[in-house]
Coordinates of C-alpha atoms in Angstrom, one line a residue:
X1 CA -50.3 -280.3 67.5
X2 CA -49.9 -277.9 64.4
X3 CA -49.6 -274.3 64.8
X4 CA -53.3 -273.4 64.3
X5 CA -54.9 -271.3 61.7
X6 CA -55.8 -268.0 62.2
X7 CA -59.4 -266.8 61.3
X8 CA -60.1 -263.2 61.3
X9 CA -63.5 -262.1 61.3
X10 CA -64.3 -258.9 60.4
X11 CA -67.8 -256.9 59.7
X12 CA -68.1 -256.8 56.4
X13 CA -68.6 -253.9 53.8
X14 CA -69.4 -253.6 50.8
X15 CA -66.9 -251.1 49.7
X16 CA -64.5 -252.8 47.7
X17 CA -61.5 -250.4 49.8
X18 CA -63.0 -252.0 52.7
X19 CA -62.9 -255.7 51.4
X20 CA -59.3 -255.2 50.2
X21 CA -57.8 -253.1 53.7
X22 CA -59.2 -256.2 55.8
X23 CA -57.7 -259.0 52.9
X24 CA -54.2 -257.0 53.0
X25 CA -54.4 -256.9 57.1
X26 CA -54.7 -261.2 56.7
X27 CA -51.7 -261.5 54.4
X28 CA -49.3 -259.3 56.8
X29 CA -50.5 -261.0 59.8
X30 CA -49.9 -264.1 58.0
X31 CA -46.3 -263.3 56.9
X32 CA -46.2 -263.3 60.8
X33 CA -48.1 -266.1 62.2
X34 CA -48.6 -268.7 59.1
X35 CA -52.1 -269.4 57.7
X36 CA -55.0 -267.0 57.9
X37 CA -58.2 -266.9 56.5
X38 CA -60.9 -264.3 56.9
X39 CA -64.8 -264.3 57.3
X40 CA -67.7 -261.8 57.9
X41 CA -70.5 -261.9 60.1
X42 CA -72.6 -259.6 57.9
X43 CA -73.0 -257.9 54.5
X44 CA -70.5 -261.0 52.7
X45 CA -69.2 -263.7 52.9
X46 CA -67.7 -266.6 54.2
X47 CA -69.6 -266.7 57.6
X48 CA -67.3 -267.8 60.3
X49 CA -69.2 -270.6 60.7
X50 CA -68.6 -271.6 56.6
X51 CA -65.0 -270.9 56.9
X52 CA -64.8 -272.7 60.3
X53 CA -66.2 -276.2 58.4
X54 CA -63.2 -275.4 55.8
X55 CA -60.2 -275.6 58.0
X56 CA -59.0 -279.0 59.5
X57 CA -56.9 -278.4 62.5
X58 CA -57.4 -275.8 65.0
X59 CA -58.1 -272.4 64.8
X60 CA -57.1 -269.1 66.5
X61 CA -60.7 -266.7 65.5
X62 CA -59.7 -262.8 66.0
X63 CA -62.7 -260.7 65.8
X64 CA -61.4 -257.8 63.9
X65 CA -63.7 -255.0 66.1
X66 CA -62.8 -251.9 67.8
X67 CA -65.0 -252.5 70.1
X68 CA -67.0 -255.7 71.8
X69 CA -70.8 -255.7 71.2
X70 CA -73.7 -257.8 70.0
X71 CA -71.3 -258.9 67.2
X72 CA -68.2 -260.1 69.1
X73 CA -70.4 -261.6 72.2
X74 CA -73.3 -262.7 70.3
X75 CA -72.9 -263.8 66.4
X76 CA -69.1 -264.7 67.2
X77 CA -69.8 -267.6 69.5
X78 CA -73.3 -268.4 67.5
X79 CA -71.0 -269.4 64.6
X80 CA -68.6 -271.3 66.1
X81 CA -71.5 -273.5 67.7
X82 CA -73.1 -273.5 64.0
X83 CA -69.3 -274.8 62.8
X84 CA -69.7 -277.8 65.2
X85 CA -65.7 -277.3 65.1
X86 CA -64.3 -278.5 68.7
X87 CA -60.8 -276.7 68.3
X88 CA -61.6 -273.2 68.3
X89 CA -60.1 -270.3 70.5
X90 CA -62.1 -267.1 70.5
X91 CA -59.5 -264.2 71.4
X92 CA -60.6 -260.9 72.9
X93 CA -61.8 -258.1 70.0
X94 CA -58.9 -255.8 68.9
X95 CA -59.7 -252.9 71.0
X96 CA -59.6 -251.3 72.8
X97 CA -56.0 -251.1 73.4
X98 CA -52.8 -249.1 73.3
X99 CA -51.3 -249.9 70.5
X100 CA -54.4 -248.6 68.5
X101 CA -54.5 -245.1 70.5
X102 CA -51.0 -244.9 68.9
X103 CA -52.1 -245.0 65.5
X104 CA -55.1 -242.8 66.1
X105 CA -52.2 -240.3 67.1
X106 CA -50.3 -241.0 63.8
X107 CA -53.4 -240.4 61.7
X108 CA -54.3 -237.3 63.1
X109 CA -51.0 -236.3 63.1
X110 CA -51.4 -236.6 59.1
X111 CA -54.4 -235.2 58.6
X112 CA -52.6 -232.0 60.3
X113 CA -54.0 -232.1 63.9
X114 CA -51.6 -229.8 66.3
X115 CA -51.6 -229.6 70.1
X116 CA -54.6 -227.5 71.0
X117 CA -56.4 -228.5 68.2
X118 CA -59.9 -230.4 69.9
X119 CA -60.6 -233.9 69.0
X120 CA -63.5 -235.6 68.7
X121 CA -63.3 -239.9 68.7
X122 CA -66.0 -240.9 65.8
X123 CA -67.3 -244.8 66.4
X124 CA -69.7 -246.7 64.4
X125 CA -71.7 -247.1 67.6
X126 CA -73.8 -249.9 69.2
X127 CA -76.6 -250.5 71.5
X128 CA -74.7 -252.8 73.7
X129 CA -73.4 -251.1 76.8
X130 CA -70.1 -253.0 76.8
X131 CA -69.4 -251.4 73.3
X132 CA -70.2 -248.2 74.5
X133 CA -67.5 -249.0 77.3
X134 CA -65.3 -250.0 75.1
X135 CA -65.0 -247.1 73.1
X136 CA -64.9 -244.6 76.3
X137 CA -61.7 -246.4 77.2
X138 CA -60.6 -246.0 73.7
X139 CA -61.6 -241.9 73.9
X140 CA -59.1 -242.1 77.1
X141 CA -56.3 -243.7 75.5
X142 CA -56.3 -241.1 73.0
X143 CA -56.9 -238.6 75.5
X144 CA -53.5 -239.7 77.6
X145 CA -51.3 -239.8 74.3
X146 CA -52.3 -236.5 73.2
X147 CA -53.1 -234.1 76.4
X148 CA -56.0 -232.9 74.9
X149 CA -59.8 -233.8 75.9
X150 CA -61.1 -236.2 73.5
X151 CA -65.0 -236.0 72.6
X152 CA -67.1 -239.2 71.4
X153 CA -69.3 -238.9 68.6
X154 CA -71.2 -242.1 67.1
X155 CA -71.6 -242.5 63.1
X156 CA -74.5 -244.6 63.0
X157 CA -75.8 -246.2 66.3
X158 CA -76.1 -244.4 69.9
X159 CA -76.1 -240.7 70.6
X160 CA -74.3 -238.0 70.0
X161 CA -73.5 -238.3 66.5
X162 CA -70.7 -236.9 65.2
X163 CA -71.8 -233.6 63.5
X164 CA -73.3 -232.6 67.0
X165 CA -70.2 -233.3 69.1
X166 CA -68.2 -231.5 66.6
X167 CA -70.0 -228.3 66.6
X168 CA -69.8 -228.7 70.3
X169 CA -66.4 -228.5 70.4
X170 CA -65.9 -225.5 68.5
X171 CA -64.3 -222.5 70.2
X172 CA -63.2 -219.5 69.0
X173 CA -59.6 -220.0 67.5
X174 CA -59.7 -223.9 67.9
X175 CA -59.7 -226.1 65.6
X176 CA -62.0 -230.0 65.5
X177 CA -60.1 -232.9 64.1
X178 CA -62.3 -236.2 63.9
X179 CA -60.2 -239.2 64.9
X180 CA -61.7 -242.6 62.8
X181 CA -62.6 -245.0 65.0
X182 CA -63.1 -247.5 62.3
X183 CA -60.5 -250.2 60.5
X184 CA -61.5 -249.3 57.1
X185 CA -62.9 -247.1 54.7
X186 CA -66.8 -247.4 54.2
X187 CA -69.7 -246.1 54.4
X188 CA -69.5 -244.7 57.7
X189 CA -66.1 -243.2 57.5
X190 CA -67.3 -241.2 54.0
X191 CA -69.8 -240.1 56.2
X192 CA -67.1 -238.5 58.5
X193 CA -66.5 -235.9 55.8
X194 CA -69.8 -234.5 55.8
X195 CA -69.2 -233.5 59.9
X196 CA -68.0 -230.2 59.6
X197 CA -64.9 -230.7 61.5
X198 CA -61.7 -228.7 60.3
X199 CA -59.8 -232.5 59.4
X200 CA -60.3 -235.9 59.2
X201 CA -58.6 -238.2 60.0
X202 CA -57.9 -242.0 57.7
X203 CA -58.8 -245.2 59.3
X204 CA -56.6 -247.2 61.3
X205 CA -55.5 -249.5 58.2
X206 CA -53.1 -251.5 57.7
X207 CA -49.9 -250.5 59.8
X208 CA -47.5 -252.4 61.9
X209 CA -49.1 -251.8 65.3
X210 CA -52.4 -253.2 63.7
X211 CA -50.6 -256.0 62.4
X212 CA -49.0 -256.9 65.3
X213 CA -52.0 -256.3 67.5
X214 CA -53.5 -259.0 65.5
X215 CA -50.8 -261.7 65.8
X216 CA -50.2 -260.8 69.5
X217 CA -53.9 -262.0 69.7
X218 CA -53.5 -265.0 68.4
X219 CA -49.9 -266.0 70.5
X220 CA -51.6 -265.1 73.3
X221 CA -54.4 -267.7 72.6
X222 CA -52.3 -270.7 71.3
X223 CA -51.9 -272.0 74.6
X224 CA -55.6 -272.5 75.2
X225 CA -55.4 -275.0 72.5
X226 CA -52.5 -276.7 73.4
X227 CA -53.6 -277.3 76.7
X228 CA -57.0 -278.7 74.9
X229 CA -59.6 -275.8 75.4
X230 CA -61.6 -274.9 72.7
X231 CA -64.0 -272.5 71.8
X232 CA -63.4 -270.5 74.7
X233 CA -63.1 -266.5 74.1
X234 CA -60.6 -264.9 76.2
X235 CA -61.6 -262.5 79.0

């Protein structure tokens, strides 16, 4: 059997920075694991379901989320039945996990976040509970890396939204950094600006942990399709 594609399927936006972030994230993962192709369940396109019917072979599909909601559980799998593709291994969302608390750290770092500084985790935010699970366990990631008691704060699904949490936070003397929960820039992380914190902090991007998050992913899912398992997502 081949080495199979990957696909990784992202959100969408349409912020051209945004577009371009998630096209630069597929050529560095695909200097790592060969071909990769990208597709968006909303706002552009290819659907993963039109990019699916494109590639001949099987296929590795990352969903490129932070967290796992409607989009991850619902349209993901919706799309690959659409595809009628019968070689298709669904791998688990990219976070949350380690690797990304680790660049959270870095990004705050730059934005000029200091030990005793407070921190407050902005998320897009979703309706589906396992999302909101999700993104807890991403709060306590960060939490562990930096000693510090880390806040969540929802840009624009689920309550409390970010300008709330971080006036919450404020104590005398202490500063609020807002740690960007999100891949790319967008609407929602301009948004992030408007929050009154003291610093904000850039996307995840493109950066090595991402990058290898991504292909990690993928190796881990190859051997579903050699053993002859498709369309199965990972637990």
């Amino acid at each position: 059997m081949p080495d199979p594609a990957l696909l990784l399927v992202a959100h969408g936006t349409r912020n051209p920075r945004g577009v371009e972030m998630i096209a630069r994230l597929a050529d560095a993962v695909a200097d790592r694991v060969g071909t990769t192709r990208v597709a968006f369940v909303d706002v552009l396109g290819p659907s993963p379901a039109e990019a699916l019917r494109e590639i001949r072979g099987p296929v590795v599909l990352v969903p490129a989320f932070l967290a796992s909601g409607y989009h991850v559980h619902n349209d993901v799998p919706r799309e690959v039945a659409e595809s009628g593709h019968r070689a298709v291994a669904v791998t688990r969302a990219l976070g949350p996990d380690p690797a990304l608390a680790g660049v959270l750290v870095q990004r705050l770092r730059e934005a000029g976040w200091r030990p005793g500084d407070a921190i407050v985790l902005a998320a897009a935010g979703s309706s589906d509970p396992r999302a909101r699970h999700d993104v807890q366990r991403a709060a306590h990631l960060l939490s562990v890396l930096t000693f510090t008691p880390v806040r969540i704060g929802y840009v624009a699904t689920g309550e409390p939204r970010v300008p709330q949490v971080v006036a919450e936070s404020r104590q005398p003397g202490v500063r609020v950094f807002v740690a960007s929960y999100l891949l790319a820039e967008g609407l929602f992380h301009s948004r992030l600006s408007e929050a009154g914190a003291d610093g904000v902090a850039a996307p995840l991007g493109v950066t090595e942990p991402v990058v290898d998050l991504v292909a990690r992913r993928y190796r881990a899912a190859v051997p579903t399709l050699r053993a002859g398992a498709g369309a199965q997502p990972n637990p």
